[in-house]
Amino acid sequence: MSFFFPDPDGLRQVGADLGMDLTPAEASSYHEFLSAVTPALRMIEQLPEPAPEIKYARTPGYRPDAADNPYNAWYYKTSIKGAPQGKLAGKRVAVKDNVFVAGVPLTNGASILEGFVPDTDATIVTRMLDAGAEIAGKSVAEYLCFSTSSSTASTGPVENPRAPGHTTGGSSNGSAALVAAHEVDMAIGADQAGSIRMPSSFCGIVGLKATYGLVPYTGVLGLEYCLDHVGPMADSVEECARLLEVIAGDDGIDGRQKGVRTQAYTEVLGQGVRGMRIGLVKEGFGRPESEAGVDEAVRKAAKLLQTQGAVVDEISIPWHNIGSALWLPICLEGTYHNMVHAHGMGFYGVNGAYSLSFMRAIAGWEAHINELPPTIKGGLLTGEIFARHGGRLYAKARNLVQRLRAEYNAWLNQYDVLLMPTTPMTATRLLPEDASPKDVLIASWGPVNNTCPFDISGHPAISVCCGTSENKPVGLMLIGRHFNDATLFRVADAVHKKPD
């Protein structure tokens, strides 16, 4: 349907909805003016949109049955083959189901998006195919990527290959499980609270939340613009670094990308840590939710770095604990605005690519509001309450992020990297189907207190397996300076210990 303005009576009703009392004469005057600009708006509707070239042939693929999907980690299986040569030649890659792959269905873990098929490839998909990768399929994500419990996806829970009966975390849970099960060589995840690092920790793989803006988010569904990160997941530090070399760099479209500086990430591997300075952050340990076995394994790994010639000092950053509090209104109110007021695209006034087909697909989600999982309902409730307070908590938290970033930077001026547990606990049991909203929310937000501060500060952070506790993987997190992601790979390479 072509765009149109309502007649004068319709304008009066719109005004009344806004609390505006328009007289019939005023409504007619506005209508006369607006009618004059209608042709320009209809012209916009008729103009073709810029569309990236779909360079590689593909079929939609298929939705695997249970026998072909033992951990329930695949949403769709495909076989899209890229260039015959390149850094990723011969590598099978899974992409999280919030990443656009043209012609392949996308749900973002949500039943309300069943039937949506993107018509473009995300920038990172094109880059991986250009580098010779095979896109092996779409990995399951939590419902709208708004959970870490591995229990909310419309396709059901994803089981942890390295801890049967336990959660894979989230929201990049399918990607982590497929890497851990060796069904793919690499995977793509997205991270707004820890959604790459947390499942990497629980599944014992390597996952990097790159510096904010280092990897273009074009063609990836987000939550809150200032939190959106996309990055690599793999079973080795080398494979993770190799994937980052392919997907990193400015694409000229994503407005999140400012001052981007890439590095040769694989070239630092094997250099060791002799002479490096590492700050072990006290506040990342001994939290109320911490497991003693996790803290012990991470401290043991830090001592291993000392034996390799690194200087490891325990330091205190009290603002680290404040960071998780700041993240709350930024994420909850920002995501609420994205979903309720910004048609799922979330970034009015910011440079970027807007998917009209996705906006049409998600329109009318309100009719299904009672079908949504507790994480989404809880997020909408709190976001609405924050908004009714005039948005001031969101605004003040965003202002205080400057202080948080400065606190981390002050220590990163003295140390090459910071170190702490990725998650304070190992993988927990999968939730029962009748879990209460409170239990789902605790399972979703309890593990992210160490990870979420770096989503708002934008620092690069990597999770690497450093051992096990009660036969479950333990993740160690390293944090570095902005756009110095290579140093994280260098240290991670020295401490990585595969759980199997």
XYZ file of C-alpha atoms in Angstrom:
500
model
C 0.000 0.000 0.000
C 1.342 3.426 -0.946
C 2.029 5.932 1.783
C -0.737 8.410 2.540
C -1.692 10.941 5.190
C -5.172 10.608 6.683
C -7.925 13.083 5.848
C -8.578 16.048 8.188
C -10.785 13.979 10.500
C -8.097 11.313 10.656
C -5.483 13.948 11.486
C -7.651 15.180 14.340
C -7.762 11.623 15.703
C -3.969 11.260 15.439
C -3.667 14.569 17.261
C -6.062 13.387 19.961
C -3.949 10.254 20.431
C -1.036 12.604 21.123
C -3.095 14.747 23.511
C -3.449 17.507 20.907
C -6.747 19.372 20.414
C -6.979 20.325 16.728
C -9.872 22.365 15.423
C -11.385 21.324 12.077
C -9.797 24.369 10.469
C -6.346 23.518 11.859
C -6.656 19.917 10.703
C -7.597 21.049 7.202
C -4.632 23.421 7.110
C -2.210 20.691 8.147
C -3.775 18.306 5.649
C -3.323 20.797 2.822
C 0.389 21.142 3.609
C 0.987 17.415 4.102
C -0.797 16.541 0.861
C 1.749 18.645 -0.987
C 4.672 16.528 0.273
C 2.994 13.171 -0.319
C 4.379 12.794 -3.885
C 7.949 13.091 -2.579
C 7.315 10.341 -0.035
C 5.739 8.088 -2.646
C 8.754 8.665 -4.877
C 10.973 7.293 -2.086
C 8.772 4.198 -1.969
C 9.337 3.602 -5.683
C 13.116 4.034 -5.733
C 15.158 0.786 -5.664
C 17.209 0.143 -2.533
C 20.955 -0.470 -2.737
C 21.472 -4.200 -2.390
C 24.785 -6.033 -2.028
C 25.506 -8.604 -4.693
C 24.698 -12.199 -3.739
C 27.917 -13.685 -5.072
C 27.629 -17.380 -4.272
C 24.941 -19.828 -5.360
C 22.907 -21.506 -2.668
C 19.732 -23.375 -1.858
C 17.707 -22.663 1.307
C 18.916 -25.855 2.955
C 16.747 -27.809 5.349
C 15.652 -28.053 8.945
C 17.257 -31.172 10.425
C 15.322 -33.784 12.361
C 16.366 -34.983 15.815
C 18.562 -37.766 14.452
C 20.483 -35.218 12.397
C 20.631 -32.708 15.252
C 21.688 -34.512 18.466
C 22.220 -31.383 20.593
C 19.354 -29.414 19.012
C 21.969 -26.808 18.056
C 21.130 -26.470 14.349
C 18.225 -24.324 13.222
C 18.922 -24.855 9.528
C 21.565 -26.824 7.659
C 22.979 -25.525 4.391
C 26.018 -25.969 2.197
C 26.924 -22.592 0.735
C 30.407 -22.791 -0.696
C 32.553 -19.734 -1.227
C 35.711 -19.007 -3.177
C 37.954 -21.974 -4.025
C 40.902 -20.457 -2.149
C 41.438 -18.206 0.854
C 42.203 -18.123 4.574
C 39.102 -20.160 5.353
C 39.321 -22.643 2.478
C 37.984 -25.998 3.622
C 36.495 -24.571 6.835
C 32.876 -25.234 7.761
C 31.280 -22.316 9.600
C 27.963 -22.036 11.455
C 26.385 -18.611 11.773
C 24.105 -17.608 14.602
C 20.457 -17.362 13.633
C 20.425 -13.584 13.956
C 22.798 -13.199 10.984
C 21.369 -12.601 7.510
C 22.160 -15.298 4.940
C 20.225 -14.557 1.758
C 17.660 -17.213 0.918
C 18.026 -19.073 4.227
C 15.259 -18.737 6.859
C 15.986 -16.714 10.008
C 14.003 -16.677 13.248
C 16.439 -15.192 15.771
C 15.246 -18.000 18.019
C 11.693 -16.648 17.944
C 8.430 -18.219 16.790
C 7.135 -14.756 15.866
C 9.660 -14.644 12.998
C 8.885 -18.061 11.475
C 8.729 -17.664 7.701
C 11.126 -14.719 7.426
C 13.817 -15.172 4.782
C 16.502 -12.454 4.407
C 17.234 -11.179 0.916
C 20.818 -10.066 1.607
C 23.978 -11.493 3.132
C 25.511 -9.886 6.198
C 28.881 -8.257 5.511
C 30.631 -10.951 7.533
C 28.930 -13.729 5.548
C 30.228 -12.261 2.288
C 33.715 -11.913 3.794
C 33.784 -15.520 4.983
C 32.619 -16.833 1.617
C 35.167 -14.653 -0.175
C 37.816 -16.274 2.052
C 36.792 -19.772 0.978
C 34.519 -20.822 3.848
C 31.504 -23.071 3.571
C 28.446 -21.789 5.429
C 27.239 -25.047 6.946
C 24.065 -23.631 8.440
C 22.338 -21.459 11.013
C 22.880 -22.216 14.699
C 20.093 -21.918 17.249
C 19.895 -18.678 19.229
C 17.891 -17.878 22.328
C 14.517 -16.157 21.782
C 15.384 -12.799 20.169
C 18.881 -13.343 21.643
C 17.568 -12.137 24.998
C 18.565 -14.967 27.319
C 21.581 -16.949 28.457
C 19.709 -19.937 29.923
C 19.618 -22.088 26.763
C 15.928 -22.651 27.470
C 13.972 -20.012 25.538
C 14.541 -20.731 21.819
C 11.306 -21.650 20.047
C 13.025 -24.836 18.807
C 13.761 -26.007 22.353
C 16.812 -26.173 24.635
C 20.334 -26.775 23.351
C 22.314 -29.422 25.252
C 25.961 -28.997 26.159
C 28.120 -31.573 24.302
C 30.785 -31.368 27.010
C 28.370 -31.561 29.945
C 25.329 -33.685 29.022
C 22.107 -32.510 30.639
C 23.576 -29.056 31.207
C 23.054 -25.680 29.593
C 25.213 -24.303 26.809
C 24.500 -20.779 28.013
C 23.452 -18.221 25.450
C 22.439 -16.523 23.486
C 24.996 -17.928 20.992
C 24.270 -21.367 22.429
C 23.915 -23.226 19.146
C 27.210 -21.876 17.848
C 29.075 -22.970 20.986
C 27.534 -26.437 20.973
C 28.325 -27.061 17.301
C 31.963 -26.064 17.779
C 32.289 -28.155 20.947
C 30.743 -31.159 19.179
C 33.190 -30.723 16.268
C 30.307 -30.415 13.808
C 31.880 -27.215 12.452
C 35.355 -25.735 12.515
C 34.248 -22.246 13.487
C 31.120 -20.269 14.277
C 29.807 -16.740 14.487
C 28.237 -15.422 17.670
C 26.891 -12.086 18.855
C 27.432 -10.559 22.278
C 25.487 -7.884 24.170
C 25.960 -9.225 27.713
C 28.348 -12.120 27.281
C 26.557 -14.121 24.608
C 29.774 -15.196 22.876
C 31.921 -15.592 25.975
C 29.440 -17.247 28.332
C 28.558 -20.209 26.059
C 32.239 -20.463 25.141
C 33.007 -20.779 28.852
C 30.314 -23.391 29.485
C 31.260 -25.437 26.401
C 35.033 -25.152 26.771
C 35.755 -23.373 23.481
C 37.382 -20.070 22.502
C 35.140 -17.058 21.924
C 36.037 -13.413 21.355
C 33.907 -10.344 21.899
C 36.002 -8.125 19.692
C 36.536 -4.429 20.337
C 33.269 -2.557 19.793
C 32.976 -1.769 16.093
C 35.936 -3.887 14.951
C 33.649 -6.365 13.176
C 30.828 -4.843 11.086
C 27.341 -5.554 12.407
C 25.691 -4.912 9.035
C 23.100 -7.617 8.415
C 23.024 -8.846 12.012
C 19.988 -8.326 14.239
C 20.840 -6.358 17.370
C 19.394 -5.463 20.752
C 20.802 -2.098 21.834
C 23.029 -0.206 19.423
C 25.832 0.573 21.899
C 26.003 -3.068 23.070
C 25.994 -4.920 19.754
C 29.119 -6.996 19.080
C 29.620 -9.869 16.643
C 32.628 -12.161 16.712
C 34.357 -15.512 16.206
C 34.033 -18.789 18.105
C 36.264 -21.839 17.572
C 37.837 -24.806 19.314
C 41.338 -23.339 19.158
C 42.893 -19.920 19.600
C 44.430 -20.130 16.135
C 41.107 -20.812 14.395
C 39.424 -18.018 16.340
C 42.177 -15.570 15.359
C 42.049 -16.682 11.727
C 38.306 -16.081 11.549
C 38.717 -12.610 13.048
C 41.299 -11.737 10.386
C 38.639 -12.429 7.771
C 35.633 -10.675 9.309
C 37.276 -7.611 10.944
C 37.476 -4.189 9.329
C 35.314 -1.230 8.350
C 32.594 -1.939 5.778
C 31.634 1.697 5.214
C 28.033 1.021 6.271
C 27.850 0.163 9.974
C 27.748 3.335 12.061
C 29.206 1.476 15.048
C 32.576 1.407 13.286
C 34.709 4.416 14.181
C 38.492 4.541 14.116
C 38.725 0.837 13.306
C 42.239 -0.609 13.371
C 42.827 -4.220 12.338
C 45.843 -6.399 13.143
C 47.443 -9.631 11.923
C 45.921 -11.699 14.712
C 47.485 -15.058 13.860
C 51.017 -13.655 13.687
C 51.247 -13.175 17.470
C 50.544 -16.826 18.239
C 53.431 -18.732 19.729
C 55.245 -15.592 20.894
C 54.697 -16.491 24.541
C 54.063 -14.172 27.464
C 57.563 -13.553 28.823
C 57.800 -9.984 30.079
C 54.076 -9.308 29.763
C 52.155 -7.748 32.650
C 48.820 -9.268 33.617
C 46.372 -7.784 36.121
C 44.295 -10.371 37.978
C 41.086 -8.487 38.858
C 40.066 -9.227 42.444
C 36.422 -8.286 41.881
C 36.015 -11.033 39.263
C 36.552 -13.704 41.930
C 34.692 -14.646 45.103
C 31.358 -13.272 43.963
C 28.178 -14.443 45.747
C 27.435 -16.698 42.765
C 31.027 -17.932 42.354
C 31.998 -21.595 42.517
C 35.235 -22.273 44.375
C 36.360 -24.709 41.688
C 36.100 -22.038 39.002
C 38.104 -19.482 40.970
C 40.720 -22.123 41.755
C 41.112 -23.205 38.124
C 41.486 -19.625 36.898
C 44.049 -18.744 39.580
C 45.966 -21.910 38.727
C 46.056 -20.830 35.075
C 47.324 -17.400 36.112
C 50.176 -19.084 37.984
C 50.973 -21.040 34.831
C 51.416 -17.729 33.019
C 53.835 -16.687 35.759
C 55.927 -19.800 35.169
C 56.105 -18.790 31.501
C 57.647 -15.441 32.397
C 54.656 -13.143 32.787
C 54.247 -10.766 35.717
C 50.858 -11.429 37.336
C 49.617 -9.030 40.022
C 46.284 -9.028 41.821
C 44.620 -5.649 41.369
C 41.342 -4.110 42.532
C 38.877 -2.344 40.226
C 35.782 -1.593 42.369
C 34.023 -0.110 39.341
C 33.949 -3.568 37.770
C 31.055 -4.427 40.110
C 29.349 -1.138 39.261
C 29.640 -2.014 35.572
C 27.063 -4.790 35.734
C 24.619 -2.376 37.396
C 25.173 0.221 34.658
C 24.532 -2.414 32.021
C 21.006 -3.121 33.317
C 19.108 0.042 32.267
C 21.210 0.394 29.116
C 20.299 -3.094 27.958
C 16.731 -3.281 29.219
C 15.513 0.166 28.201
C 17.551 0.136 25.006
C 16.175 -3.240 23.934
C 12.646 -2.170 24.890
C 12.960 0.899 22.658
C 14.352 -1.239 19.843
C 11.447 -3.664 19.969
C 8.549 -1.366 20.838
C 9.435 1.875 19.083
C 12.102 1.126 16.465
C 10.575 -1.836 14.605
C 13.381 -4.158 15.660
C 16.067 -2.138 13.885
C 16.781 0.141 16.820
C 18.937 2.893 15.413
C 17.040 5.936 14.154
C 19.436 8.715 13.233
C 22.473 6.441 12.943
C 24.229 5.384 9.763
C 23.592 1.772 8.858
C 21.614 -0.628 6.699
C 17.926 -0.962 7.561
C 16.157 -4.189 6.552
C 12.639 -3.327 5.436
C 11.824 -6.993 4.925
C 12.689 -7.714 8.551
C 10.682 -4.718 9.753
C 7.670 -6.088 7.886
C 8.262 -9.559 9.332
C 8.345 -8.416 12.954
C 5.436 -5.980 12.622
C 2.461 -7.047 14.700
C 4.498 -8.995 17.255
C 2.297 -7.471 19.957
C -0.520 -9.831 18.949
C 1.645 -12.695 20.208
C 2.861 -11.034 23.401
C 1.499 -13.779 25.658
C 3.539 -16.388 23.750
C 6.825 -14.692 24.617
C 9.225 -16.316 27.120
C 9.808 -14.828 30.585
C 13.051 -13.143 29.507
C 11.251 -11.072 26.855
C 8.217 -10.361 29.038
C 10.477 -9.341 31.917
C 12.546 -7.145 29.622
C 9.451 -5.417 28.250
C 8.037 -4.844 31.739
C 11.232 -3.329 33.121
C 11.922 -1.374 29.930
C 8.461 0.181 30.072
C 8.944 1.099 33.741
C 12.359 2.642 32.981
C 10.767 4.619 30.145
C 8.032 5.883 32.473
C 10.803 7.356 34.609
C 11.725 9.576 31.694
C 14.693 7.554 30.486
C 16.936 9.135 33.100
C 18.424 5.850 34.371
C 19.446 4.910 30.826
C 20.911 8.361 30.263
C 22.802 8.479 33.558
C 24.142 4.958 33.069
C 25.392 5.895 29.605
C 27.137 8.927 31.107
C 28.724 6.824 33.853
C 30.116 4.390 31.286
C 32.743 7.060 30.593
C 33.994 6.622 34.170
C 33.862 2.826 33.917
C 35.870 2.885 30.692
C 38.406 5.226 32.263
C 38.826 2.910 35.276
C 39.619 -0.044 33.039
C 41.887 2.055 30.831
C 43.879 3.280 33.823
C 44.813 -0.297 34.671
C 45.327 -1.248 31.033
C 47.907 1.532 30.856
C 49.872 -0.443 33.454
C 49.075 -3.999 32.336
C 48.899 -5.674 28.938
C 45.713 -7.554 29.798
C 43.286 -8.042 32.679
C 42.294 -11.543 33.819
C 39.292 -13.053 35.647
C 36.818 -15.948 35.325
C 34.530 -15.610 32.311
C 31.585 -16.947 34.262
C 31.634 -17.374 38.047
C 30.246 -20.889 37.635
C 30.413 -23.850 35.276
C 27.440 -24.961 33.181
C 24.294 -25.439 35.232
C 21.552 -28.005 34.741
C 19.069 -27.346 31.959
C 15.896 -25.827 33.365
C 12.748 -27.950 33.624
C 9.931 -27.081 31.234
C 7.803 -25.754 34.107
C 10.489 -23.392 35.461
C 9.055 -20.207 36.967
C 9.743 -16.796 35.407
C 12.028 -16.029 38.357
C 14.083 -19.186 37.774
C 14.410 -18.461 34.046
C 15.529 -14.901 34.730
C 18.077 -15.966 37.369
C 19.497 -18.582 34.989
C 19.710 -15.946 32.268
C 21.301 -13.051 34.121
C 23.234 -14.676 36.964
C 26.266 -15.724 34.883
C 26.913 -12.378 33.130
C 28.235 -10.159 35.937
C 31.848 -10.494 34.774
C 31.094 -10.289 31.058
C 28.478 -7.542 30.638
C 30.609 -4.572 31.823
C 32.826 -4.978 28.754
C 29.845 -4.788 26.422
C 29.212 -1.244 27.609
C 32.898 -0.299 27.847
C 33.669 -1.747 24.407
C 36.945 -3.402 25.436
C 37.878 -6.634 23.654
C 37.418 -9.716 25.820
C 38.119 -13.366 25.071
C 37.049 -16.535 26.868
C 39.429 -19.477 26.718
C 39.140 -22.829 28.460
C 41.744 -23.153 31.219
C 40.709 -26.444 32.789
C 37.734 -28.178 34.363
C 35.811 -28.249 37.628
C 33.683 -31.296 38.423
C 34.371 -32.480 34.848
C 32.873 -29.331 33.333
C 34.847 -26.696 31.396
C 36.062 -23.530 33.115
C 36.417 -20.328 31.121
C 39.149 -17.747 31.771
C 38.534 -14.233 30.423
C 41.206 -11.828 29.209
C 40.458 -8.154 28.578
C 42.611 -5.821 26.517
C 42.970 -2.321 25.165
C 40.632 -1.085 22.464
C 41.636 -2.403 19.021
C 44.465 -4.448 20.528
C 42.633 -7.747 20.199
C 45.861 -9.414 19.013
C 47.342 -9.278 22.520
C 44.391 -11.290 23.825
C 45.137 -14.039 21.322
C 48.803 -14.016 22.326
C 48.021 -14.587 26.000
C 45.104 -16.939 25.317
C 47.404 -19.108 23.225
C 49.688 -19.537 26.241
C 46.939 -20.551 28.650
C 44.431 -22.473 26.501
C 43.680 -26.008 27.673
C 41.113 -28.056 25.754
C 38.687 -29.865 28.067
C 38.797 -33.051 25.993
